[in-house]
mmCIF file of C-alpha atoms and ligand atoms in Angstrom:
data_model
loop_
_atom_site.group_PDB
_atom_site.id
_atom_site.type_symbol
_atom_site.label_atom_id
_atom_site.label_comp_id
_atom_site.label_asym_id
_atom_site.label_seq_id
_atom_site.Cartn_x
_atom_site.Cartn_y
_atom_site.Cartn_z
ATOM 1 C CA MET H 1 40.216 -50.041 87.973
ATOM 2 C CA GLU H 2 37.999 -48.603 90.990
ATOM 3 C CA LYS H 3 40.977 -48.272 94.199
ATOM 4 C CA LEU H 4 44.672 -47.902 94.365
ATOM 5 C CA SER H 5 44.162 -49.887 97.634
ATOM 6 C CA LYS H 6 41.322 -51.490 100.226
ATOM 7 C CA HIS H 7 40.770 -47.633 102.305
ATOM 8 C CA VAL H 8 42.308 -45.866 98.901
ATOM 9 C CA SER H 9 39.519 -45.205 96.200
ATOM 10 C CA ARG H 10 41.085 -43.610 93.156
ATOM 11 C CA LYS H 11 38.857 -40.719 93.483
ATOM 12 C CA GLU H 12 39.821 -39.477 96.150
ATOM 13 C CA GLY H 13 43.695 -40.247 95.024
ATOM 14 C CA ALA H 14 42.163 -37.361 91.937
ATOM 15 C CA TYR H 15 40.228 -35.218 93.804
ATOM 16 C CA SER H 16 40.807 -31.778 94.365
ATOM 17 C CA ILE H 17 38.432 -29.016 95.878
ATOM 18 C CA THR H 18 41.149 -26.162 93.318
ATOM 19 C CA ALA H 19 40.985 -28.537 90.425
ATOM 20 C CA LYS H 20 37.059 -28.489 90.611
ATOM 21 C CA ARG H 21 36.718 -24.985 91.307
ATOM 22 C CA LEU H 22 39.038 -23.590 88.610
ATOM 23 C CA GLY H 23 37.491 -27.275 86.190
ATOM 24 C CA LEU H 24 41.108 -27.888 85.774
ATOM 25 C CA GLU H 25 41.928 -32.296 84.379
ATOM 26 C CA ASN H 26 43.615 -34.125 87.168
ATOM 27 C CA ASN H 27 43.770 -37.217 85.277
ATOM 28 C CA PRO H 28 46.508 -39.351 86.762
ATOM 29 C CA THR H 29 48.483 -41.925 83.706
ATOM 30 C CA ASP H 30 49.119 -44.998 84.483
ATOM 31 C CA ASP H 31 52.572 -44.232 85.689
ATOM 32 C CA HIS H 32 51.378 -41.921 88.088
ATOM 33 C CA LEU H 33 48.316 -44.551 89.416
ATOM 34 C CA SER H 34 51.464 -47.336 89.762
ATOM 35 C CA ASN H 35 52.773 -44.821 92.368
ATOM 36 C CA MET H 36 49.668 -43.828 93.641
ATOM 37 C CA ILE H 37 48.779 -47.678 94.669
ATOM 38 C CA ASN H 38 52.228 -47.872 96.183
ATOM 39 C CA ILE H 39 51.995 -44.941 98.617
ATOM 40 C CA ALA H 40 48.084 -46.642 99.385
ATOM 41 C CA GLU H 41 49.656 -49.996 100.114
ATOM 42 C CA ASN H 42 52.693 -49.808 101.552
ATOM 43 C CA VAL H 43 52.128 -46.799 103.903
ATOM 44 C CA PHE H 44 48.386 -44.688 103.499
ATOM 45 C CA GLU H 45 47.178 -49.308 104.227
ATOM 46 C CA PRO H 46 49.114 -50.297 107.538
ATOM 47 C CA LEU H 47 48.821 -46.578 109.338
ATOM 48 C CA ARG H 48 45.093 -46.800 108.743
ATOM 49 C CA ALA H 49 46.151 -50.414 110.668
ATOM 50 C CA HIS H 50 47.388 -48.780 113.019
ATOM 51 C CA VAL H 51 44.788 -46.000 113.610
ATOM 52 C CA ASN H 52 42.399 -48.534 113.860
ATOM 53 C CA GLY H 53 40.202 -45.991 112.052
ATOM 54 C CA PRO H 54 39.581 -43.428 108.383
ATOM 55 C CA ILE H 55 42.053 -40.892 107.931
ATOM 56 C CA LYS H 56 42.019 -38.268 105.405
ATOM 57 C CA ILE H 57 44.160 -36.916 102.988
ATOM 58 C CA ASN H 58 43.968 -33.553 102.439
ATOM 59 C CA SER H 59 45.694 -33.600 98.290
ATOM 60 C CA PHE H 60 47.300 -37.241 96.352
ATOM 61 C CA TYR H 61 47.920 -36.925 92.697
ATOM 62 C CA ARG H 62 48.010 -33.615 91.392
ATOM 63 C CA GLY H 63 49.231 -33.051 87.714
ATOM 64 C CA PRO H 64 50.643 -29.890 86.343
ATOM 65 C CA GLU H 65 47.698 -27.957 86.347
ATOM 66 C CA LEU H 66 46.951 -28.015 89.112
ATOM 67 C CA ASN H 67 49.365 -27.364 91.092
ATOM 68 C CA LYS H 68 50.962 -24.579 89.038
ATOM 69 C CA ALA H 69 47.483 -23.188 90.111
ATOM 70 C CA ILE H 70 48.196 -24.116 94.371
ATOM 71 C CA GLY H 71 51.665 -22.855 93.416
ATOM 72 C CA GLY H 72 52.990 -25.691 94.174
ATOM 73 C CA SER H 73 57.128 -26.939 94.044
ATOM 74 C CA SER H 74 57.760 -28.587 89.981
ATOM 75 C CA LYS H 75 59.902 -30.857 91.772
ATOM 76 C CA SER H 76 56.359 -31.944 94.171
ATOM 77 C CA GLN H 77 56.390 -35.522 94.196
ATOM 78 C CA HIS H 78 52.560 -35.059 94.069
ATOM 79 C CA CYS H 79 53.163 -34.039 90.723
ATOM 80 C CA HIS H 80 54.263 -37.954 90.391
ATOM 81 C CA GLY H 81 51.373 -39.687 92.421
ATOM 82 C CA GLN H 82 54.412 -40.403 95.316
ATOM 83 C CA ALA H 83 53.011 -38.207 97.948
ATOM 84 C CA MET H 84 50.112 -37.588 99.697
ATOM 85 C CA ASP H 85 49.479 -34.874 102.673
ATOM 86 C CA ILE H 86 47.449 -36.407 105.364
ATOM 87 C CA ASP H 87 45.796 -35.023 108.324
ATOM 88 C CA ASP H 88 43.978 -36.079 111.402
ATOM 89 C CA SER H 89 39.807 -34.831 110.803
ATOM 90 C CA TYR H 90 38.370 -37.954 112.075
ATOM 91 C CA GLY H 91 40.075 -38.162 114.614
ATOM 92 C CA HIS H 92 41.933 -41.272 115.402
ATOM 93 C CA ALA H 93 45.312 -40.792 116.068
ATOM 94 C CA SER H 94 47.476 -37.173 116.415
ATOM 95 C CA ASN H 95 49.124 -35.797 112.682
ATOM 96 C CA SER H 96 52.347 -36.117 115.418
ATOM 97 C CA GLU H 97 51.459 -40.037 115.979
ATOM 98 C CA MET H 98 50.431 -40.708 112.640
ATOM 99 C CA PHE H 99 54.188 -38.586 111.966
ATOM 100 C CA ASN H 100 56.305 -41.003 114.784
ATOM 101 C CA TRP H 101 54.595 -44.001 114.275
ATOM 102 C CA ILE H 102 54.876 -43.771 110.560
ATOM 103 C CA ARG H 103 59.077 -42.755 111.236
ATOM 104 C CA ALA H 104 59.954 -45.465 113.696
ATOM 105 C CA ASN H 105 58.091 -47.716 112.093
ATOM 106 C CA LEU H 106 57.752 -47.738 107.606
ATOM 107 C CA ASN H 107 59.823 -46.894 104.857
ATOM 108 C CA TYR H 108 59.057 -44.064 103.037
ATOM 109 C CA ASP H 109 60.779 -42.402 101.281
ATOM 110 C CA GLN H 110 60.365 -38.079 102.483
ATOM 111 C CA MET H 111 58.001 -36.933 105.146
ATOM 112 C CA ILE H 112 57.624 -32.951 106.026
ATOM 113 C CA TRP H 113 56.708 -31.414 109.920
ATOM 114 C CA GLU H 114 54.201 -29.289 108.281
ATOM 115 C CA PHE H 115 53.731 -26.526 110.218
ATOM 116 C CA GLY H 116 51.376 -26.078 113.557
ATOM 117 C CA THR H 117 54.375 -26.484 116.738
ATOM 118 C CA ASP H 118 56.216 -28.247 118.754
ATOM 119 C CA LYS H 119 53.260 -30.465 120.492
ATOM 120 C CA ASN H 120 51.853 -31.606 116.345
ATOM 121 C CA PRO H 121 52.044 -30.748 112.428
ATOM 122 C CA ASP H 122 49.172 -28.353 110.897
ATOM 123 C CA TRP H 123 48.911 -32.004 108.406
ATOM 124 C CA VAL H 124 52.340 -34.567 107.023
ATOM 125 C CA HIS H 125 53.283 -35.231 104.066
ATOM 126 C CA ILE H 126 54.406 -38.473 102.845
ATOM 127 C CA SER H 127 55.701 -39.788 99.754
ATOM 128 C CA TYR H 128 57.241 -42.813 98.958
ATOM 129 C CA VAL H 129 59.463 -43.981 95.715
ATOM 130 C CA SER H 130 60.226 -47.671 95.559
ATOM 131 C CA GLU H 131 61.709 -50.103 98.440
ATOM 132 C CA ASP H 132 65.144 -49.366 97.175
ATOM 133 C CA LYS H 133 64.727 -46.121 96.313
ATOM 134 C CA ASN H 134 63.401 -44.446 99.870
ATOM 135 C CA ARG H 135 65.444 -41.894 101.537
ATOM 136 C CA ASN H 136 63.477 -41.980 104.807
ATOM 137 C CA ARG H 137 64.493 -37.988 105.551
ATOM 138 C CA CYS H 138 62.617 -35.658 108.213
ATOM 139 C CA LEU H 139 61.699 -32.186 107.533
ATOM 140 C CA LYS H 140 59.931 -29.947 109.046
ATOM 141 C CA ALA H 141 58.311 -27.011 107.520
ATOM 142 C CA TYR H 142 58.032 -23.600 109.229
ATOM 143 C CA ARG H 143 58.019 -19.998 107.815
ATOM 144 C CA GLU H 144 60.543 -17.554 108.203
ATOM 145 C CA ASN H 145 60.086 -13.560 106.939
ATOM 146 C CA GLY H 146 56.659 -14.509 104.396
ATOM 147 C CA LYS H 147 58.929 -17.671 102.924
ATOM 148 C CA THR H 148 58.216 -21.907 103.876
ATOM 149 C CA LYS H 149 61.690 -23.119 104.206
ATOM 150 C CA TYR H 150 62.875 -26.960 105.428
ATOM 151 C CA MET H 151 64.772 -27.884 108.172
ATOM 152 C CA ILE H 152 65.805 -31.787 108.627
ATOM 153 C CA ILE H 153 64.533 -33.354 111.713
HETATM 154 ZN ZN1 ZN R 1 52.774 -32.966 100.103
#
């Protein structure tokens, strides 16, 4: 399998600069791949069609070693291939525009406005479980006394 969806390659889904630098394996299982296909088809592709251009995926699947290396939560949906971090590096829509469009138009599990300002997050975390199990929950990540906290928005 070369592609998870029309515009997301399997390579992109498992790519991590950190894994590469540390020489870590970052290989999704078949179950992870099936989750990755779900979010790619149900969130990424409709969003990409809306912004009408490429969207940068900064982080998608994270195997246990990689997740530990970057200090990610052990409960992170990235570890199941259910979450991706997207960023407006290519400039077709701002992160806040993508956040608001997903919120208004798609079924998703959890979306996080990641830091940044009230006008624009630094990046957007989005997860997808299944049509029935998705919680459609929005959080905002912020720092307080050096710790990451979340509020429901
Ligand atoms: Zn994330």
